[in-house]
Amino acid sequence: MNTRETVHIFVLGISHKFAGVAAREKLAFTQAQAQEALRRIIREGLADEAVILSTCNRVEIYGMTRNSEGTRTRLTRFLARYHHLAEEEMENEFFFRENEEAITHLYRVACGLDSMVIGENEILGQLKESFRQAVAAGAVRSIFHQLFNRAFRTAKLVRQQTKIGEGFVSVSSVAVELAQKILGDFHNKKLLILGTGKMSELTLKKIIKAGAGVIWVTSRRYFKAQELADKYAVQAIAYEDWKSHFTEADMLLCSTSAPHPVVLKSDVEAVMQSRKHKPLFIIDIAVPRDTEADVSRIEDVYLYNIDDLKGLCEANMNLRRRELRLCEEILQKQAAEFAAWLKQLHTAPVINKLNLALDRILEEELKSRSAAGFKDKEELRRILERVKAKFLREPMVKLREAMEEGSGTHYLEVLYTLFDLEKVTTDEYQEEDSHRQPGEQAGLGSEPDYRGKSEDKISAL
Amino acid sequence: MRLEQWILSGVSLLYLGAAVLYLKNFLTPEKKAAKRAFALFTGGFVLACVFVFDQAYQTGVYLPVTSFYQVLIFFAWAMALIYILLAARLDLASFGVVFLPLLFVIHAAALVFYRPAPATQSWDSVWFFIHILMISFAVANFAFSWMAGLLYLFQHYALKAKTLNLYQRLPDLETLENTVYRTMVLGFSLLSLGLAAGMAWNQEIHSVLWKWNSKSIMSLLIWGIYLTALLLRYAFLFHGRKVVMLATGAFTLVIGIMFFI
């Protein structure tokens, strides 16, 4: 009986939490590989629906199957074959979750709660792209449509109702935020970069994105400054000229490898005199520091070193961590709603068959000799339909309540047996697509109303 | 209690509600709290308009400034009008933390000093009307300049002290400094026009352009201080905390003259 073939949702994966980058990169999929792998997974019967998420921090396969026996083993074997790896090598790196745990995991990933930087938003875009690829590969049908669209909605809800995504948690982002608070509109501002390390480059990228006006780069090794200038279309200047440009700069970013301060208090005092005390922002991320500590005492100079910036990042991260409990409440509620929707899917095929069986009886009676004496056949049909609807209304309401409470499967089995629904088939009604919403075509990217037509069908009774 | 006292009380309560919501939004930022605060403020402003027009009708003059409490209410109304005009350009949520409590205090003081409107009056010169109107809006602009200056100083100290929550919730220094000086420019222009209208009124009524008394001396002093602040900023191009403090301190003098002279 259909009701015994329950839906199993699972996730098999490897992430930054359990495995290093060397293990993760062996299992990574390109977009083309993911599509090919998805087609094979469906063809080989490893899952009825599947999505592959492959990023620098995780590779996860989400699947739905009605035959959950040995899913983990079979999928692990498939991945090993696909990537030409030894199965034993990979077994210990994977995590495997099923049903409610798999659903909750997906929602956590979508909300950025499972990411290296809690609350980051990039993973949601990557998940949406993976879903699109799976739809294009024909690996998604109605259950995963529901599941993933609900995951995306949950991510949006979490962002709207909590502060999980607020505040910057990287040094370069915090630096840019501070610059905007001190200097205001970037477009007419000038930035001088002293030193060309990795942090300088990251901050430079963010500043360019924020729309800085003029940017000068300098280094004791001029070729390094020139390289950075060419890469980001900014101006390289000779190291000897940096002080003359400093008088015009609104922001100074220091990250040299000098063993002693290069930006002296007297230099900054002179600059502030010529700037008429327009606010000056100095970021000193060098260790040892490039700027004399007393510079921070100068009026209208705002000096931040690497410890200050990291402290602000940590403060923002703490704010995000305080939001985790609220996020968890929201996603648990959303996961429970999906689980409830999934449960009521089992009802639909049985109710459809019951309706068909009763409709057949109605048709037979309308065509029989006893109905021949009725002049108004349409009125007779309406009477019989009303009798059917009234007869079934109370049982269907009770059945829906029982399904919501988790005790409805027994009633479905009783209905199936008592009315011998095994024999009820039609050309339009396909048994293996019983989970599909009425009117939806198989394998396409159409998105059903998440409330489900089967619920309308029950209430129509 | 008369109807106008009820209206005044209603305005005070709405402004108090807005002040509480702006403070709540500042402590735990939430867009809804800021929107509700602005809605309460707008309700209070509409009611204040009703009060001002009613007082103007009762006293028979276009500007209801015939008593101390009327001066307070008219001044507060002018500030509220400027606040609404600036709404599109400023981060009002942070201004609201300073502005709405000030509005509430002014209205509460007006309730304390309330007296029924005097019998219908008329002014002896249109120059007096222009003088009062210009001076009222000049002072309202200086008040805004003062509030922007206070926020600048808060932001300056928050950034120096590296206090995360505070600096994130305040506007940037450039916007605040620009607000200080743009409202000051407008205020200074209106003050100049107001003083000129005052001189014309003096000439018309007393046949003398300028009368030397404590009020006129202090008015000239205020005009001089604001002129100095503007010259430092626009002619000599000085910026930063000290110049903002000068602008902020000038308003203290304005308040002193309004209330004690």
XYZ file of C-alpha atoms in Angstrom:
722
model
C 0.000 0.000 0.000
C 1.275 3.487 -0.880
C 1.107 4.718 2.660
C 3.911 2.358 3.625
C 6.292 3.990 1.129
C 7.257 6.963 3.253
C 9.455 9.757 2.060
C 13.016 9.859 3.423
C 15.044 13.033 3.138
C 18.756 12.796 3.774
C 21.997 14.726 3.491
C 25.430 13.219 3.025
C 28.283 15.657 3.159
C 31.651 16.945 4.163
C 32.204 20.407 5.636
C 34.794 22.638 7.268
C 33.493 21.488 10.653
C 34.612 17.881 10.197
C 37.217 17.862 7.449
C 40.157 19.882 6.246
C 40.444 21.583 2.883
C 42.486 18.728 1.398
C 39.624 16.290 1.930
C 36.980 18.789 0.765
C 38.724 19.678 -2.462
C 38.918 16.016 -3.502
C 35.121 15.819 -3.443
C 34.315 19.203 -4.990
C 32.048 19.383 -8.046
C 32.109 21.893 -10.855
C 28.697 22.948 -12.158
C 28.927 20.583 -15.119
C 30.072 17.715 -12.904
C 27.243 18.375 -10.439
C 24.634 18.174 -13.189
C 26.123 14.974 -14.562
C 26.360 13.443 -11.067
C 22.748 14.361 -10.332
C 21.510 12.648 -13.491
C 23.435 9.519 -12.575
C 22.133 9.550 -9.003
C 18.538 9.641 -10.278
C 19.186 7.104 -13.039
C 20.868 4.629 -10.696
C 17.997 4.933 -8.232
C 20.132 6.329 -5.409
C 17.534 9.043 -4.881
C 14.258 10.174 -6.428
C 15.234 13.836 -6.060
C 18.649 15.353 -5.333
C 20.618 18.592 -5.057
C 24.414 18.904 -4.848
C 25.894 21.860 -2.955
C 29.605 22.287 -3.580
C 31.466 25.280 -2.148
C 34.952 25.903 -0.768
C 33.743 24.977 2.734
C 31.377 22.078 2.048
C 30.203 19.416 -0.376
C 26.731 18.146 0.447
C 24.272 15.935 -1.369
C 20.652 16.396 -0.385
C 18.363 13.609 -1.509
C 14.881 12.211 -1.231
C 14.176 8.518 -1.546
C 11.368 6.134 -0.763
C 13.821 3.319 -0.241
C 16.115 4.341 2.589
C 17.944 1.024 2.975
C 21.679 1.435 2.632
C 21.427 5.010 1.319
C 24.583 6.167 3.041
C 26.655 3.205 1.863
C 25.411 3.361 -1.712
C 25.930 7.098 -2.011
C 29.397 6.944 -0.444
C 30.304 4.246 -2.953
C 28.957 6.400 -5.780
C 31.018 9.414 -4.688
C 34.148 7.311 -4.367
C 33.647 5.942 -7.900
C 32.848 9.369 -9.306
C 35.940 11.046 -7.854
C 38.201 7.969 -8.219
C 38.861 7.749 -4.505
C 39.082 4.886 -2.054
C 35.800 4.391 -0.221
C 37.533 3.728 3.107
C 39.454 6.980 2.721
C 36.268 9.034 2.632
C 34.001 7.182 5.014
C 35.267 8.893 8.182
C 35.071 12.394 6.742
C 31.367 12.309 5.962
C 28.385 13.230 8.065
C 24.960 11.756 7.324
C 21.603 13.021 8.530
C 18.047 11.922 7.842
C 14.542 13.313 7.887
C 13.998 16.056 10.531
C 17.752 16.348 11.150
C 18.460 16.639 7.429
C 15.745 19.276 7.001
C 17.009 21.291 9.968
C 20.578 21.039 8.660
C 19.511 22.413 5.285
C 17.706 25.316 6.938
C 20.766 26.068 9.094
C 23.005 26.082 6.039
C 20.614 28.392 4.155
C 20.503 30.826 7.096
C 24.297 30.930 7.346
C 24.260 29.370 10.823
C 26.535 26.499 9.761
C 29.080 28.750 8.041
C 32.593 29.586 9.165
C 31.432 33.170 9.660
C 28.054 32.890 11.373
C 25.316 34.786 9.566
C 27.173 35.201 6.253
C 24.908 35.588 3.280
C 26.982 34.164 0.454
C 25.956 30.567 1.187
C 22.304 31.364 0.424
C 23.217 32.499 -3.076
C 25.324 29.374 -3.570
C 22.470 27.161 -2.362
C 20.011 28.869 -4.717
C 22.403 28.350 -7.634
C 22.852 24.660 -6.715
C 19.071 24.277 -6.635
C 18.767 25.907 -10.064
C 21.382 23.493 -11.437
C 19.484 20.539 -9.984
C 16.229 21.746 -11.555
C 18.005 22.060 -14.913
C 19.297 18.495 -14.514
C 15.748 17.241 -13.923
C 16.616 16.100 -10.401
C 14.004 18.161 -8.595
C 10.302 17.497 -8.284
C 7.602 18.652 -5.962
C 9.035 17.607 -2.601
C 12.387 19.311 -3.103
C 10.645 22.308 -4.662
C 8.773 22.667 -1.406
C 11.766 21.906 0.783
C 14.225 24.273 -0.857
C 11.806 27.135 -1.418
C 10.838 26.916 2.232
C 14.549 26.916 3.136
C 15.028 30.132 1.134
C 11.975 31.698 2.794
C 13.275 30.687 6.221
C 16.625 32.334 5.464
C 14.790 35.526 4.531
C 12.665 35.367 7.693
C 15.707 34.875 9.892
C 17.386 37.898 8.355
C 14.272 40.020 8.743
C 13.483 39.026 12.307
C 16.945 38.744 13.836
C 20.244 40.604 13.744
C 22.223 37.546 12.642
C 23.560 39.302 9.544
C 24.274 42.676 11.091
C 27.641 44.196 11.859
C 30.869 43.452 10.000
C 33.090 40.622 11.150
C 36.139 41.020 8.939
C 38.919 43.510 9.662
C 38.720 45.054 6.196
C 34.928 45.512 6.349
C 35.099 47.091 9.795
C 37.818 49.437 8.516
C 35.612 50.573 5.645
C 32.628 51.034 7.960
C 34.730 53.226 10.259
C 36.009 55.217 7.301
C 32.429 55.921 6.252
C 31.505 57.011 9.787
C 34.456 59.391 9.991
C 34.742 60.674 6.441
C 31.164 60.355 5.185
C 30.778 60.242 1.410
C 33.783 58.486 -0.110
C 33.599 59.799 -3.618
C 35.662 62.914 -3.056
C 38.042 61.410 -0.479
C 41.704 60.459 -0.887
C 43.357 57.359 0.470
C 47.075 56.709 0.908
C 48.255 53.122 1.361
C 51.663 52.598 2.910
C 52.748 48.994 2.366
C 51.301 46.313 0.117
C 50.478 43.293 2.290
C 47.449 41.003 1.987
C 45.364 43.023 4.463
C 46.143 46.212 2.531
C 44.874 44.566 -0.616
C 41.677 43.293 1.026
C 40.930 46.709 2.482
C 41.767 48.368 -0.834
C 39.236 46.135 -2.606
C 36.511 47.042 -0.139
C 37.357 50.766 -0.320
C 37.194 50.703 -4.117
C 33.813 48.974 -3.895
C 32.650 51.707 -1.491
C 33.632 54.265 -4.140
C 36.764 56.083 -2.939
C 37.934 59.031 -5.041
C 41.723 58.992 -5.340
C 43.915 56.169 -4.093
C 47.729 56.229 -3.843
C 49.822 53.179 -3.087
C 53.436 53.148 -2.051
C 55.982 50.666 -0.786
C 59.735 50.598 -0.146
C 59.770 48.111 -3.031
C 58.252 50.220 -5.777
C 57.509 47.255 -8.040
C 55.120 45.875 -5.406
C 53.240 49.175 -5.307
C 53.135 49.224 -9.097
C 51.760 45.661 -9.184
C 48.954 46.551 -6.799
C 48.263 49.817 -8.629
C 48.014 48.026 -11.981
C 45.755 45.343 -10.545
C 43.246 47.821 -9.097
C 43.715 50.828 -11.421
C 45.059 53.123 -8.686
C 48.189 55.326 -8.566
C 51.590 54.066 -7.458
C 53.893 56.692 -5.965
C 57.537 56.599 -4.924
C 58.107 55.892 -1.239
C 60.052 59.142 -0.886
C 56.961 61.105 -1.928
C 54.519 59.632 0.565
C 54.732 62.518 3.049
C 53.790 65.101 0.435
C 50.733 63.044 -0.523
C 49.910 62.527 3.144
C 48.996 66.215 3.494
C 46.201 65.666 0.979
C 44.998 62.246 2.144
C 41.814 61.844 4.211
C 42.696 58.284 5.144
C 46.024 56.537 5.697
C 46.404 52.760 5.728
C 49.756 51.583 7.125
C 51.029 48.042 6.811
C 54.774 48.249 6.253
C 57.283 45.812 7.663
C 59.328 48.617 9.226
C 60.694 47.696 12.672
C 59.960 51.195 14.034
C 57.237 53.843 13.546
C 57.334 55.645 10.199
C 54.362 57.959 10.859
C 55.485 60.331 13.606
C 53.343 62.575 15.791
C 55.092 65.662 14.400
C 54.223 64.563 10.840
C 50.567 64.179 11.715
C 50.420 67.500 13.598
C 51.811 69.258 10.548
C 49.296 67.494 8.323
C 46.395 68.503 10.585
C 47.543 72.135 10.473
C 47.525 72.115 6.684
C 44.161 70.245 6.615
C 42.677 72.833 8.996
C 41.655 69.936 11.219
C 39.474 68.101 8.772
C 39.043 64.644 10.334
C 41.808 62.184 9.448
C 41.412 58.423 9.682
C 44.520 56.273 10.174
C 44.421 52.478 10.124
C 47.640 50.896 11.326
C 47.561 47.127 10.807
C 51.319 46.675 10.934
C 53.031 44.712 13.650
C 55.131 46.380 15.046
C 52.990 49.479 14.587
C 53.895 52.016 11.914
C 52.352 54.935 13.813
C 53.498 56.480 17.094
C 50.892 55.783 19.787
C 50.601 59.493 20.718
C 49.142 60.243 17.317
C 45.740 59.176 18.679
C 45.827 62.150 21.083
C 45.885 64.666 18.243
C 42.623 66.536 17.825
C 40.399 65.209 14.998
C 42.714 62.229 14.272
C 41.091 58.802 14.572
C 43.730 56.081 14.856
C 42.844 52.375 14.860
C 45.384 49.568 15.109
C 44.911 45.878 14.350
C 43.829 45.050 17.916
C 41.159 47.762 17.819
C 39.768 46.415 14.547
C 39.798 42.806 15.735
C 38.073 43.874 18.939
C 35.276 45.473 16.920
C 34.985 42.344 14.743
C 34.697 40.192 17.853
C 32.081 42.531 19.342
C 30.022 42.213 16.151
C 30.435 38.444 16.168
C 29.205 38.327 19.771
C 26.125 40.271 18.727
C 25.474 37.633 16.051
C 26.012 34.773 18.497
C 23.400 36.278 20.811
C 20.910 35.968 17.958
C 21.497 32.230 17.465
C 18.805 31.114 19.897
C 16.143 33.216 18.154
C 17.310 31.977 14.746
C 17.093 28.400 15.954
C 13.515 28.954 17.178
C 12.476 30.334 13.796
C 14.043 27.562 11.761
C 12.760 24.800 14.050
C 9.252 26.183 13.581
C 9.686 26.317 9.800
C 11.140 22.796 9.714
C 8.156 21.518 11.709
C 5.781 23.149 9.207
C 7.512 21.369 6.340
C 7.385 18.059 8.227
C 3.626 18.566 8.718
C 3.204 19.273 5.010
C 5.140 16.134 4.185
C 2.935 14.039 6.430
C -0.260 15.164 4.801
C 1.121 14.154 1.385
C 0.584 10.514 2.329
C -3.094 11.274 2.654
C -3.537 12.610 -0.868
C -3.246 9.379 -2.886
C -5.663 7.540 -0.595
C -8.222 10.354 -0.637
C -7.939 10.660 -4.400
C -8.590 6.954 -4.785
C -11.519 7.089 -2.379
C -13.013 9.958 -4.358
C -12.555 8.018 -7.578
C -14.140 4.913 -6.105
C -17.190 6.857 -4.906
C -17.448 8.764 -8.184
C -17.512 5.444 -10.027
C -20.380 4.270 -7.831
C -22.232 7.537 -8.510
C -21.791 7.131 -12.272
C -22.958 3.532 -12.173
C -26.097 4.500 -10.280
C -26.865 7.394 -12.636
C -26.678 5.020 -15.611
C -28.716 2.250 -13.920
C -32.401 1.431 -14.456
C -33.374 2.876 -11.059
C -32.217 6.280 -12.245
C -33.937 5.970 -15.602
C -37.204 7.159 -14.100
C -35.737 10.505 -13.041
C -36.399 13.207 -15.598
C -33.802 15.644 -14.258
C -30.552 13.636 -14.271
C -28.488 16.688 -13.402
C -30.547 17.342 -10.283
C -30.120 13.653 -9.347
C -26.369 13.977 -9.847
C -26.258 17.021 -7.626
C -28.216 15.217 -4.899
C -25.861 12.223 -5.022
C -22.787 14.481 -4.949
C -24.150 16.314 -1.910
C -24.803 13.029 -0.155
C -21.236 11.936 -0.911
C -19.778 15.244 0.333
C -21.786 15.225 3.573
C -21.016 11.597 4.210
C -17.271 12.132 3.853
C -16.879 15.549 5.491
C -16.599 14.446 9.112
C -14.315 11.444 8.432
C -11.973 13.637 6.346
C -11.758 16.301 9.067
C -10.969 13.586 11.628
C -8.429 12.053 9.282
C -6.650 15.384 8.781
C -6.513 15.963 12.537
C -5.127 12.471 13.053
C -2.453 13.052 10.375
C -1.404 16.289 12.086
C -1.131 14.428 15.386
C 0.912 11.696 13.721
C -1.627 8.907 14.213
C -3.379 9.001 10.848
C -1.506 6.265 9.012
C -3.630 3.567 10.648
C -6.841 5.219 9.380
C -5.395 5.416 5.872
C -4.659 1.698 5.969
C -8.193 0.971 7.166
C -9.700 3.073 4.353
C -7.431 1.422 1.838
C -8.494 -2.035 2.992
C -12.197 -1.470 3.587
C -12.782 0.210 0.238
C -10.326 -2.061 -1.596
C -8.568 0.970 -3.064
C -5.771 -1.208 -4.445
C -8.018 -1.873 -7.447
C -8.786 1.774 -8.139
C -6.724 3.020 -11.118
C -7.384 5.322 -14.071
C -5.343 6.446 -17.085
C -4.950 9.957 -15.589
C -3.913 8.792 -12.167
C -0.271 7.612 -11.992
C 0.555 5.686 -8.803
C 4.306 6.513 -8.739
C 3.604 10.251 -9.069
C 1.152 10.259 -6.195
C 3.200 12.900 -4.376
C 2.848 15.370 -7.249
C 0.353 18.194 -6.805
C -2.570 18.067 -9.232
C -1.838 19.976 -12.426
C 1.963 19.882 -11.920
C 4.108 18.302 -14.632
C 6.997 15.995 -13.726
C 10.637 17.124 -13.872
C 10.015 20.791 -14.597
C 10.836 23.776 -12.494
C 7.250 24.720 -11.673
C 6.667 25.730 -8.094
C 3.473 24.428 -6.503
C 1.505 26.451 -3.969
C 3.152 25.338 -0.762
C -0.226 24.835 0.903
C -0.813 21.841 -1.428
C -3.846 21.090 -3.574
C -4.470 17.881 -1.615
C -5.484 20.004 1.368
C -8.069 21.734 -0.847
C -9.278 18.326 -1.982
C -9.874 17.186 1.582
C -11.598 20.373 2.597
C -13.744 20.180 -0.545
C -15.198 16.960 0.796
C -8.931 72.801 31.869
C -9.673 74.676 28.656
C -9.734 73.011 25.227
C -6.393 74.549 24.231
C -4.783 73.100 27.363
C -6.088 69.670 26.383
C -4.638 70.121 22.907
C -1.315 71.216 24.378
C -1.328 68.186 26.693
C -2.060 65.934 23.715
C 0.869 67.403 21.809
C 3.156 66.917 24.826
C 2.117 63.286 25.237
C 2.611 62.498 21.550
C 6.064 64.086 21.621
C 6.882 62.182 24.810
C 5.798 58.910 23.165
C 7.954 59.705 20.136
C 10.916 60.528 22.398
C 10.595 57.185 24.195
C 10.431 55.268 20.909
C 13.419 57.128 19.452
C 15.392 56.316 22.587
C 14.305 52.658 22.377
C 15.364 52.562 18.722
C 18.733 54.078 19.622
C 19.426 51.485 22.329
C 18.194 48.469 20.305
C 17.865 49.531 16.677
C 14.580 48.510 15.085
C 13.089 50.078 11.969
C 9.530 49.740 13.253
C 10.284 51.725 16.423
C 11.766 54.586 14.358
C 8.766 54.615 11.980
C 6.298 54.592 14.874
C 8.225 57.391 16.560
C 8.023 59.531 13.416
C 4.305 58.779 13.129
C 3.728 59.925 16.735
C 5.816 63.029 16.119
C 3.802 63.843 12.973
C 0.569 63.436 14.934
C 1.910 65.805 17.572
C 2.948 68.311 14.910
C -0.491 68.297 13.292
C -2.070 68.927 16.707
C 0.498 71.677 17.346
C -0.536 73.318 14.054
C -4.145 73.317 15.266
C -3.023 74.947 18.524
C -0.907 77.612 16.826
C -3.640 78.569 14.359
C -6.202 78.633 17.148
C -4.007 80.927 19.241
C -3.406 83.191 16.233
C -7.167 83.433 15.719
C -7.866 84.118 19.384
C -5.250 86.808 19.719
C -6.107 88.329 16.354
C -2.503 88.410 15.177
C -0.843 86.232 12.530
C 1.905 85.201 14.904
C 0.730 84.079 18.341
C 3.693 85.378 20.349
C 1.923 87.739 22.739
C 2.828 85.782 25.873
C 5.735 83.674 27.101
C 4.030 80.321 26.635
C 2.951 81.335 23.128
C 6.563 82.198 22.304
C 7.634 78.772 23.542
C 4.984 76.953 21.499
C 5.648 78.958 18.360
C 9.395 78.338 18.672
C 8.790 74.594 19.151
C 6.415 74.570 16.187
C 9.047 76.271 13.999
C 11.621 73.655 15.033
C 9.184 70.833 14.283
C 8.526 72.315 10.828
C 12.251 72.417 10.098
C 12.560 68.815 11.341
C 9.936 67.690 8.853
C 11.569 69.656 6.023
C 14.906 67.996 6.812
C 13.323 64.529 7.079
C 14.331 63.478 3.593
C 17.992 64.387 4.072
C 18.888 63.425 7.620
C 19.132 60.340 9.768
C 16.194 61.484 11.853
C 16.222 58.472 14.124
C 19.396 59.681 15.826
C 18.307 63.347 15.802
C 15.045 62.263 17.369
C 16.884 61.099 20.493
C 17.893 64.718 21.191
C 15.109 66.628 19.448
C 11.960 64.973 20.760
C 12.874 65.232 24.443
C 13.617 68.936 23.815
C 10.199 69.403 22.182
C 8.497 67.640 25.069
C 10.290 69.800 27.652
C 9.312 73.001 25.798
C 5.651 71.948 25.643
C 5.646 70.867 29.277
C 7.098 74.282 30.201
C 4.425 75.963 28.057
C 1.733 74.095 30.013
C 3.264 75.394 33.242
C 3.314 78.999 31.972
C -0.076 78.752 30.284
C -2.475 81.696 30.575
C -5.678 82.224 28.540
C -4.949 84.170 25.344
C -5.198 87.949 25.863
C -7.912 89.988 24.155
C -7.619 90.622 20.466
C -4.565 92.673 19.659
C -3.001 94.275 16.689
C 0.558 95.150 15.987
C 1.752 98.586 15.429
C 3.912 97.673 12.426
C 4.368 94.942 9.841
C 8.122 95.228 10.546
C 7.512 93.811 13.995
C 5.715 90.843 12.435
C 8.655 90.217 10.078
C 11.143 90.705 12.935
C 9.417 88.101 15.130
C 8.946 85.621 12.279
C 12.580 85.824 11.131
C 13.990 85.642 14.659
C 11.778 82.641 15.541
C 12.948 80.621 12.560
C 16.529 81.782 13.031
C 16.528 80.472 16.590
C 14.879 77.236 15.416
C 17.692 76.738 12.913
C 20.309 77.526 15.561
C 18.649 74.915 17.782
C 19.079 72.356 15.019
C 22.646 73.403 14.544
C 23.131 72.889 18.274
C 21.573 69.383 18.168
C 23.721 68.394 15.198
C 26.719 69.726 17.115
C 25.829 67.612 20.158
C 25.536 64.526 17.970
C 28.872 65.396 16.338
C 30.508 65.525 19.768
C 28.896 62.196 20.787
C 30.108 60.600 17.565
C 33.578 62.108 17.964
C 33.947 60.660 21.471
C 32.441 57.311 20.409
C 34.959 57.015 17.579
C 37.856 58.074 19.786
C 36.786 55.630 22.486
C 36.096 52.933 19.866
C 32.640 52.222 21.297
C 31.026 49.902 18.770
C 27.336 50.250 19.513
C 27.401 54.020 19.799
C 29.285 54.975 16.661
C 27.254 52.616 14.496
C 24.004 54.298 15.538
C 25.015 57.885 14.877
C 25.388 59.614 11.507
C 28.880 60.147 10.091
C 30.961 63.157 11.143
C 30.842 64.824 7.726
C 27.037 64.761 7.594
C 26.805 66.100 11.123
C 29.312 68.889 10.505
C 27.510 69.864 7.297
C 24.193 69.921 9.152
C 25.687 72.116 11.892
C 26.837 74.670 9.377
C 24.039 74.581 6.827
C 21.404 75.185 9.490
C 23.691 77.833 10.926
C 23.939 79.591 7.548
C 20.161 79.623 7.248
C 19.764 80.716 10.846
C 22.328 83.496 10.444
C 20.642 84.754 7.261
C 17.263 84.818 9.003
C 18.808 86.461 12.075
C 20.324 89.183 9.896
C 16.982 89.794 8.212
C 15.250 89.731 11.591
C 17.652 92.298 13.051
C 17.219 94.501 9.974
C 13.415 94.265 10.341
C 13.818 95.118 14.020
C 15.813 98.214 13.102
C 13.129 99.222 10.575
C 10.464 98.754 13.233
C 12.491 100.872 15.683
C 12.836 103.591 13.066
C 9.099 103.531 12.378
C 7.926 103.519 15.978
C 10.729 105.275 17.872
C 12.341 107.249 15.028
C 15.705 105.712 15.866
C 17.362 102.859 14.011
C 19.041 101.214 16.973
C 18.341 101.365 20.696
C 21.198 100.383 22.949
C 19.910 98.121 25.692
C 20.927 94.737 27.132
C 18.765 92.818 24.653
C 20.078 94.600 21.578
C 23.674 94.242 22.794
C 23.252 90.511 23.360
C 21.556 90.132 19.949
C 24.538 91.823 18.327
C 26.872 89.574 20.297
C 25.044 86.461 19.091
C 25.152 87.743 15.542
C 28.900 88.320 15.938
C 29.589 84.865 17.390
C 27.732 83.109 14.589
C 29.474 85.297 12.021
C 32.828 84.287 13.530
C 31.894 80.594 13.433
C 30.834 80.897 9.791
C 33.981 82.782 8.814
C 36.174 80.177 10.495
C 34.367 77.449 8.610
C 33.825 78.939 5.181
C 36.472 81.658 4.808
C 39.327 80.091 6.754
C 38.153 76.523 6.119
C 38.547 75.271 9.663
C 36.882 71.987 10.580
C 36.683 69.587 13.451
C 35.618 69.395 17.053
C 36.632 72.867 18.244
C 34.731 74.718 15.528
C 31.664 72.554 16.154
C 31.951 73.330 19.857
C 31.978 77.046 19.090
C 28.792 76.676 17.061
C 27.212 74.545 19.782
C 28.265 76.955 22.533
C 26.791 79.932 20.670
C 23.338 78.485 21.069
C 23.749 78.422 24.841
C 24.049 82.185 24.652
C 20.870 82.347 22.557
C 18.968 80.407 25.212
C 20.350 82.677 27.892
C 19.084 85.762 26.101
C 15.678 84.241 25.380
C 15.008 83.238 28.941
C 16.886 85.664 31.157
C 16.915 89.006 29.394
